[in-house]
Short mmCIF file of C-alpha atoms in Angstrom, two decimals:
data_model
loop_
_atom_site.label_atom_id
_atom_site.label_comp_id
_atom_site.label_asym_id
_atom_site.label_seq_id
_atom_site.Cartn_x
_atom_site.Cartn_y
_atom_site.Cartn_z
CA UNK A 1 167.58 61.78 166.19
CA UNK A 2 165.95 64.43 168.41
CA UNK A 3 162.55 65.94 167.70
CA UNK A 4 163.10 68.47 164.92
CA UNK A 5 160.50 71.22 164.63
CA UNK A 6 160.31 72.92 161.25
CA UNK A 7 158.40 76.19 161.65
CA UNK A 8 156.99 77.43 158.34
CA UNK A 9 155.33 80.81 157.92
CA UNK A 10 152.43 81.07 155.47
CA UNK A 11 153.22 82.11 151.91
CA UNK A 12 152.40 85.54 150.53
CA UNK A 13 148.87 86.96 150.57
CA UNK A 14 147.71 90.38 149.43
CA UNK A 15 147.74 91.47 153.08
CA UNK A 16 151.40 90.48 153.44
CA UNK A 17 152.28 92.25 150.20
CA UNK A 18 150.60 95.50 151.21
CA UNK A 19 151.65 95.42 154.87
CA UNK A 20 148.19 95.17 156.44
CA UNK A 21 147.18 93.30 159.58
CA UNK A 22 145.31 90.06 158.96
CA UNK A 23 144.12 87.24 161.19
CA UNK A 24 140.96 86.36 159.31
CA UNK A 25 140.14 83.19 157.40
CA UNK A 26 139.33 82.91 153.72
CA UNK A 27 142.36 84.90 152.52
CA UNK A 28 143.87 83.35 149.37
CA UNK A 29 147.54 83.18 148.52
CA UNK A 30 148.73 85.63 145.90
CA UNK A 31 150.10 84.28 142.62
CA UNK A 32 153.60 84.73 144.07
CA UNK A 33 152.48 83.05 147.27
CA UNK A 34 151.36 79.96 145.37
CA UNK A 35 154.77 79.83 143.71
CA UNK A 36 156.41 80.05 147.13
CA UNK A 37 154.31 77.13 148.38
CA UNK A 38 155.32 75.07 145.34
CA UNK A 39 159.01 75.83 145.82
CA UNK A 40 158.82 74.87 149.49
CA UNK A 41 157.26 71.52 148.56
CA UNK A 42 159.95 70.80 145.96
CA UNK A 43 162.71 71.56 148.46
CA UNK A 44 161.31 69.73 151.49
CA UNK A 45 159.27 66.77 150.22
CA UNK A 46 162.25 64.42 150.56
CA UNK A 47 162.37 64.69 154.37
CA UNK A 48 160.96 61.83 156.39
CA UNK A 49 158.04 63.70 157.93
CA UNK A 50 156.43 62.27 161.06
CA UNK A 51 153.57 64.78 161.11
CA UNK A 52 152.31 68.12 159.79
CA UNK A 53 150.50 70.50 162.13
CA UNK A 54 148.79 73.52 160.60
CA UNK A 55 146.82 76.60 161.53
CA UNK A 56 143.13 76.35 160.58
CA UNK A 57 143.38 79.52 158.46
CA UNK A 58 143.08 78.79 154.75
CA UNK A 59 146.27 80.56 153.67
CA UNK A 60 148.27 78.33 156.01
CA UNK A 61 146.60 75.21 154.59
CA UNK A 62 147.22 76.45 151.03
CA UNK A 63 150.91 76.95 151.85
CA UNK A 64 151.40 73.31 152.82
CA UNK A 65 149.00 71.78 150.29
CA UNK A 66 151.64 71.20 147.56
CA UNK A 67 153.82 69.33 150.05
CA UNK A 68 150.88 67.17 151.10
CA UNK A 69 150.06 66.40 147.48
CA UNK A 70 153.59 65.14 146.86
CA UNK A 71 154.04 63.22 150.10
CA UNK A 72 150.50 62.03 150.74
CA UNK A 73 150.78 63.34 154.32
CA UNK A 74 147.63 64.42 156.12
CA UNK A 75 147.45 67.77 157.89
CA UNK A 76 146.55 67.98 161.57
CA UNK A 77 144.80 71.33 161.97
CA UNK A 78 144.97 72.99 165.36
CA UNK A 79 142.94 76.08 166.25
CA UNK A 80 145.69 77.10 168.69
CA UNK A 81 148.06 77.72 165.77
CA UNK A 82 145.88 80.49 164.31
CA UNK A 83 147.27 84.00 164.01
CA UNK A 84 147.12 86.51 166.84
CA UNK A 85 143.75 88.27 166.61
CA UNK A 86 144.06 91.88 165.47
CA UNK A 87 140.50 92.77 166.44
CA UNK A 88 139.37 96.10 165.03
CA UNK A 89 142.70 96.56 163.26
CA UNK A 90 141.81 93.80 160.82
CA UNK A 91 142.72 94.77 157.26
CA UNK A 92 144.40 98.04 158.27
CA UNK A 93 147.95 99.21 157.61
CA UNK A 94 150.04 100.26 160.63
CA UNK A 95 149.86 103.96 159.66
CA UNK A 96 146.06 103.81 159.64
CA UNK A 97 145.99 102.03 162.98
CA UNK A 98 148.29 104.66 164.45
CA UNK A 99 145.89 107.38 163.37
CA UNK A 100 142.62 105.65 164.26
CA UNK A 101 143.61 103.80 167.44
CA UNK A 102 146.69 105.77 168.46
CA UNK A 103 146.70 105.13 172.22
CA UNK A 104 146.02 101.41 171.85
CA UNK A 105 148.69 101.19 169.16
CA UNK A 106 151.35 102.86 171.30
CA UNK A 107 150.57 100.60 174.26
CA UNK A 108 150.72 97.53 172.01
CA UNK A 109 154.06 98.54 170.51
CA UNK A 110 155.49 99.06 174.00
CA UNK A 111 154.46 95.60 175.23
CA UNK A 112 152.45 93.34 172.90
CA UNK A 113 152.62 90.50 175.43
CA UNK A 114 150.18 92.18 177.82
CA UNK A 115 148.48 94.76 175.58
CA UNK A 116 146.12 93.94 172.74
CA UNK A 117 145.22 95.36 169.38
CA UNK A 118 141.86 97.05 169.92
CA UNK A 119 139.45 94.20 170.83
CA UNK A 120 142.17 91.74 169.84
CA UNK A 121 144.43 89.25 171.59
CA UNK A 122 147.41 89.54 173.93
CA UNK A 123 150.69 87.96 172.90
CA UNK A 124 150.74 86.01 176.15
CA UNK A 125 147.43 84.39 175.18
CA UNK A 126 149.00 83.21 171.92
CA UNK A 127 151.98 81.91 173.88
CA UNK A 128 149.71 79.85 176.11
CA UNK A 129 147.60 78.31 173.37
CA UNK A 130 150.50 77.59 171.01
CA UNK A 131 152.41 76.00 173.89
CA UNK A 132 149.60 73.48 174.17
CA UNK A 133 150.33 72.39 170.58
CA UNK A 134 154.05 72.17 171.27
CA UNK A 135 153.35 70.01 174.32
CA UNK A 136 151.11 67.73 172.23
CA UNK A 137 153.83 67.36 169.59
CA UNK A 138 156.52 66.55 172.15
CA UNK A 139 154.29 63.97 173.81
CA UNK A 140 153.26 62.29 170.56
CA UNK A 141 156.47 62.48 168.55
CA UNK A 142 159.59 62.10 170.72
CA UNK A 143 161.87 62.23 167.67
CA UNK A 144 161.89 62.85 163.93
CA UNK A 145 160.75 65.71 161.69
CA UNK A 146 157.53 67.59 162.45
CA UNK A 147 156.33 70.53 160.37
CA UNK A 148 154.37 73.37 162.01
CA UNK A 149 152.68 75.80 159.62
CA UNK A 150 151.46 79.05 161.11
CA UNK A 151 151.75 82.83 160.87
CA UNK A 152 154.13 85.67 161.54
CA UNK A 153 153.16 86.75 165.07
CA UNK A 154 152.28 83.26 166.27
CA UNK A 155 155.54 81.70 165.09
CA UNK A 156 157.65 84.49 166.56
CA UNK A 157 155.85 84.07 169.88
CA UNK A 158 156.41 80.31 169.73
CA UNK A 159 160.12 80.86 169.16
CA UNK A 160 160.26 83.24 172.12
CA UNK A 161 158.56 80.60 174.28
CA UNK A 162 160.97 77.90 173.17
CA UNK A 163 164.09 80.05 173.60
CA UNK A 164 163.18 81.82 176.83
CA UNK A 165 162.85 85.26 175.21
CA UNK A 166 160.40 87.73 176.78
CA UNK A 167 157.20 87.39 174.73
CA UNK A 168 156.81 91.17 174.89
CA UNK A 169 159.88 91.48 172.69
CA UNK A 170 158.77 89.17 169.89
CA UNK A 171 158.30 92.06 167.45
CA UNK A 172 161.69 93.58 168.32
CA UNK A 173 163.87 90.46 168.33
CA UNK A 174 162.71 88.18 165.52
CA UNK A 175 161.94 88.59 161.84
CA UNK A 176 159.67 86.10 160.06
CA UNK A 177 159.54 86.55 156.25
CA UNK A 178 156.82 84.84 154.24
CA UNK A 179 157.48 81.15 153.53
CA UNK A 180 160.60 81.21 155.70
CA UNK A 181 161.62 78.07 157.56
CA UNK A 182 163.14 77.91 161.03
CA UNK A 183 164.43 74.66 162.51
CA UNK A 184 164.51 74.01 166.25
CA UNK A 185 165.85 70.74 167.62
CA UNK A 186 164.55 69.74 171.05
CA UNK A 187 167.71 68.37 172.64
CA UNK A 188 168.10 66.80 176.08
CA UNK A 189 169.45 70.14 177.33
CA UNK A 190 166.71 72.21 175.69
CA UNK A 191 165.75 73.78 172.35
CA UNK A 192 168.57 74.46 169.87
CA UNK A 193 168.08 76.63 166.76
CA UNK A 194 169.63 75.01 163.67
CA UNK A 195 168.32 77.54 161.16
CA UNK A 196 166.34 80.75 161.37
CA UNK A 197 164.18 82.30 158.63
CA UNK A 198 165.76 80.28 155.85
CA UNK A 199 164.47 81.11 152.36
CA UNK A 200 167.09 79.31 150.28
CA UNK A 201 164.29 77.18 148.78
CA UNK A 202 162.94 80.29 147.03
CA UNK A 203 164.40 81.81 143.85
CA UNK A 204 165.88 85.27 144.27
CA UNK A 205 162.95 87.08 142.66
CA UNK A 206 160.66 85.77 145.42
CA UNK A 207 162.96 86.80 148.27
CA UNK A 208 161.74 90.39 148.25
CA UNK A 209 163.28 92.83 150.74
CA UNK A 210 159.87 93.73 152.18
CA UNK A 211 158.74 90.13 152.65
CA UNK A 212 157.91 89.61 156.28
CA UNK A 213 158.05 93.28 157.20
CA UNK A 214 155.15 95.62 157.83
CA UNK A 215 152.12 93.68 158.99
CA UNK A 216 151.89 90.58 161.14
CA UNK A 217 149.69 88.80 158.61
#
């Protein structure tokens, strides 16, 4: 069996629901988000997990907590899996950012790899730090199932890195709904996507059309 990377986006928070940018810690899951975490655990606890790597942000840890309770697996937190920093845009909706930081916003939309949210972080910086975690996983676990729990922008950037997609296009090429699961197998010839943004583990009422759109939180 090759190394199989399961990439899980955090479950719903109030920031996700309202479409606001969020990269801060201490944000709880919404009631629906907790349900999403529970449904993920029920659907995926049967896999033979080699390891679980998780962002240090509390809503990522809360997303995987039900799975850990069932399986007894420990979480390996990595600071390099945190969300892209939104700087002074923290807590704002895109329309507000466009009004308040218009020039920065337009530059960021044009190329988020090399432009930052005001006082925030470049996409290429996220690519570099998250690649360090991927390298650690590959070195430590040559095969088997490894879960990586992170956030919308970070996971999309990681997928771009794995698949050779320009990091500056991560917002234009890849969706990432809340609690979605993508599976990438690291084959001898390179990464191979087995599933992308799967939400079949969620009941229909939790697969809302807006989920994963709007903010990058």
